[in-house]
C-alpha positions as a printed Julia matrix, in Angstrom:
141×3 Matrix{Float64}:
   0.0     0.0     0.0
   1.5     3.21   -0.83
   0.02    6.56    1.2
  -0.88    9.26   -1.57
  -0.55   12.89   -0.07
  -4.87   13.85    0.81
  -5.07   11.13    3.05
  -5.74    7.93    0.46
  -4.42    4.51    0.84
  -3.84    2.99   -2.8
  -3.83   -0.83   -3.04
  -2.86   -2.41   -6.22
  -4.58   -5.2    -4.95
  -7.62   -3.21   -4.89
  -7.16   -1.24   -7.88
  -7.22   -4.62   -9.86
 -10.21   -5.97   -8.14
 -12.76   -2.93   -9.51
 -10.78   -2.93  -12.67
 -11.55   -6.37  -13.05
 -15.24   -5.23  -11.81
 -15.61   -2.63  -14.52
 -15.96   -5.48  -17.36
 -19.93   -6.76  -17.93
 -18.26   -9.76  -18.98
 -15.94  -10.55  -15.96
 -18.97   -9.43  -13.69
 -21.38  -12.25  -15.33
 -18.24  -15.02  -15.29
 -18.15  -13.82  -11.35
 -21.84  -14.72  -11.12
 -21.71  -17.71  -13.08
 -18.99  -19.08  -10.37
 -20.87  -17.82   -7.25
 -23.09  -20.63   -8.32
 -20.0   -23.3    -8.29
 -16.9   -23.78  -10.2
 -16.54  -24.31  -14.22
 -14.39  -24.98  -16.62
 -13.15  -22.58  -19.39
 -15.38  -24.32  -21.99
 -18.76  -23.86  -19.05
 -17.8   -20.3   -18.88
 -17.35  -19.43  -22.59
 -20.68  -21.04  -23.65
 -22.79  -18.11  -22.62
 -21.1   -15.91  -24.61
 -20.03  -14.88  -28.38
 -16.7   -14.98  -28.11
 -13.64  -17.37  -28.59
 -12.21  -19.56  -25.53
  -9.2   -17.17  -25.88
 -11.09  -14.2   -25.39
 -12.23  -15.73  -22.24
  -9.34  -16.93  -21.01
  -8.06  -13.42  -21.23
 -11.1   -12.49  -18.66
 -10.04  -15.55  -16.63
  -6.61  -13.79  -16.51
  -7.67  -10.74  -15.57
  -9.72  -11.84  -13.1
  -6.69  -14.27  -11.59
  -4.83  -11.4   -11.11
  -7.15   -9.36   -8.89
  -7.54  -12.07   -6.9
 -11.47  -12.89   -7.79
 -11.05  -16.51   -9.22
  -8.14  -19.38   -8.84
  -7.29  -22.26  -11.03
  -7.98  -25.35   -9.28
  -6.89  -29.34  -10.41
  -9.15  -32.65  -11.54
  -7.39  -34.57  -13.39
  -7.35  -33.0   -16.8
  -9.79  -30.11  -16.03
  -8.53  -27.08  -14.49
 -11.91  -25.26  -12.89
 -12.2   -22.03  -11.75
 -13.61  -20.71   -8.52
 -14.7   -17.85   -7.0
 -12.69  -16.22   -4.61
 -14.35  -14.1    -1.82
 -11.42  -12.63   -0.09
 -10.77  -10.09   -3.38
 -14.37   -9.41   -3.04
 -14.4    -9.01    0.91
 -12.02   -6.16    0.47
 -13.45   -4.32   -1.86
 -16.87   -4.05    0.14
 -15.26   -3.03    3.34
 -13.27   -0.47    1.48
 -17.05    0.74   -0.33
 -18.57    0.22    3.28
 -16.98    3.58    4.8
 -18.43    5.45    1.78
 -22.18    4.12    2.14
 -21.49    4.75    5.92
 -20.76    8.59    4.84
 -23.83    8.77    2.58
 -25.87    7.49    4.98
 -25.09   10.25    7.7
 -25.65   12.67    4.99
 -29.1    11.25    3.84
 -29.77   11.1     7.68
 -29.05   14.58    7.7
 -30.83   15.52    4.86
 -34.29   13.57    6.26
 -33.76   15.39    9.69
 -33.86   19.08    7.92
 -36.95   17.93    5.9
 -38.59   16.31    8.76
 -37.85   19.74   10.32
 -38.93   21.84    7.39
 -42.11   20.09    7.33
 -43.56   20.02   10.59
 -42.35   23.33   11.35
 -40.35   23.08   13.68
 -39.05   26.34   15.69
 -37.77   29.48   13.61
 -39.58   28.28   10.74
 -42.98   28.75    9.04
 -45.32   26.06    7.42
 -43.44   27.08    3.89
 -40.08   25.94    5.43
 -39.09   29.77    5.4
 -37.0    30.88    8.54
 -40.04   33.38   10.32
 -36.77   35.2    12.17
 -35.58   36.39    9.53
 -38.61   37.59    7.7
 -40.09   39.28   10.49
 -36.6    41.24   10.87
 -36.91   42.21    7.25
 -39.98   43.35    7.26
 -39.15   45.66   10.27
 -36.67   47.48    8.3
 -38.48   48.21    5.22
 -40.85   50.15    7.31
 -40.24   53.49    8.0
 -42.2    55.21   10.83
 -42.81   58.91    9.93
């Protein structure tokens, strides 16, 4: 992991796993293995494109971690992986964390808006500040 100056973390480990992600194709293989392993000639048949095509998906998603090669006899399945997958939704955890304080938030100033709570008026309009307004635009003579 190598610390980038604002604060980030970069993981190459992680930066392989959502680039492997951002393929349709890779995401259906990963789907197709969450049901149990396959061979190269299971995987392919879904799709219109050569067994070398997909074995260059298969080595993409090696890499990141997201699938390994197992062993019987003269097949060579693949399998998912979890742990690749693991990471990567603890690292996206903090951010829906974030976005749910901030929706939180957001609910709590509508809720507040809308029942009217104090300083505001039925429109949602702060009444402090209106009334204070209107006091200067009137001149007494």
């Amino acid at each position: 992991m190598v610390m980038e100056p604002n604060g980030y973390v970069r993981s190459p480990r992680l930066d392989a796993t959502f680039a492997a992600l951002a393929d349709p194709t890779r995401r259906a293989i990963l789907a197709r293995l969450a049901k149990g392993e396959a061979s190269v000639t299971d995987l392919a048949e879904p799709f219109a494109m050569s067994q070398p095509a997909i074995s260059k998906h298969l080595k993409v998603l090696e890499r990141a971690g997201l699938i390994s090669r197992g062993r019987d006899a003269q097949r060579r399945p693949r399998r998912l992986e979890a742990r690749a997958l693991r990471d990567a939704t603890q690292w996206l955890e903090n951010y829906r964390q974030f976005w749910e304080a901030q929706f939180g938030r957001l609910d709590a100033l509508l809720h507040h808006l809308q029942t009217g709570g104090p300083g505001t008026s039925k429109s949602g309009l702060k009444t402090k500040s209106l009334k204070s307004k209107s006091k200067k635009s009137v001149t007494k003579p």
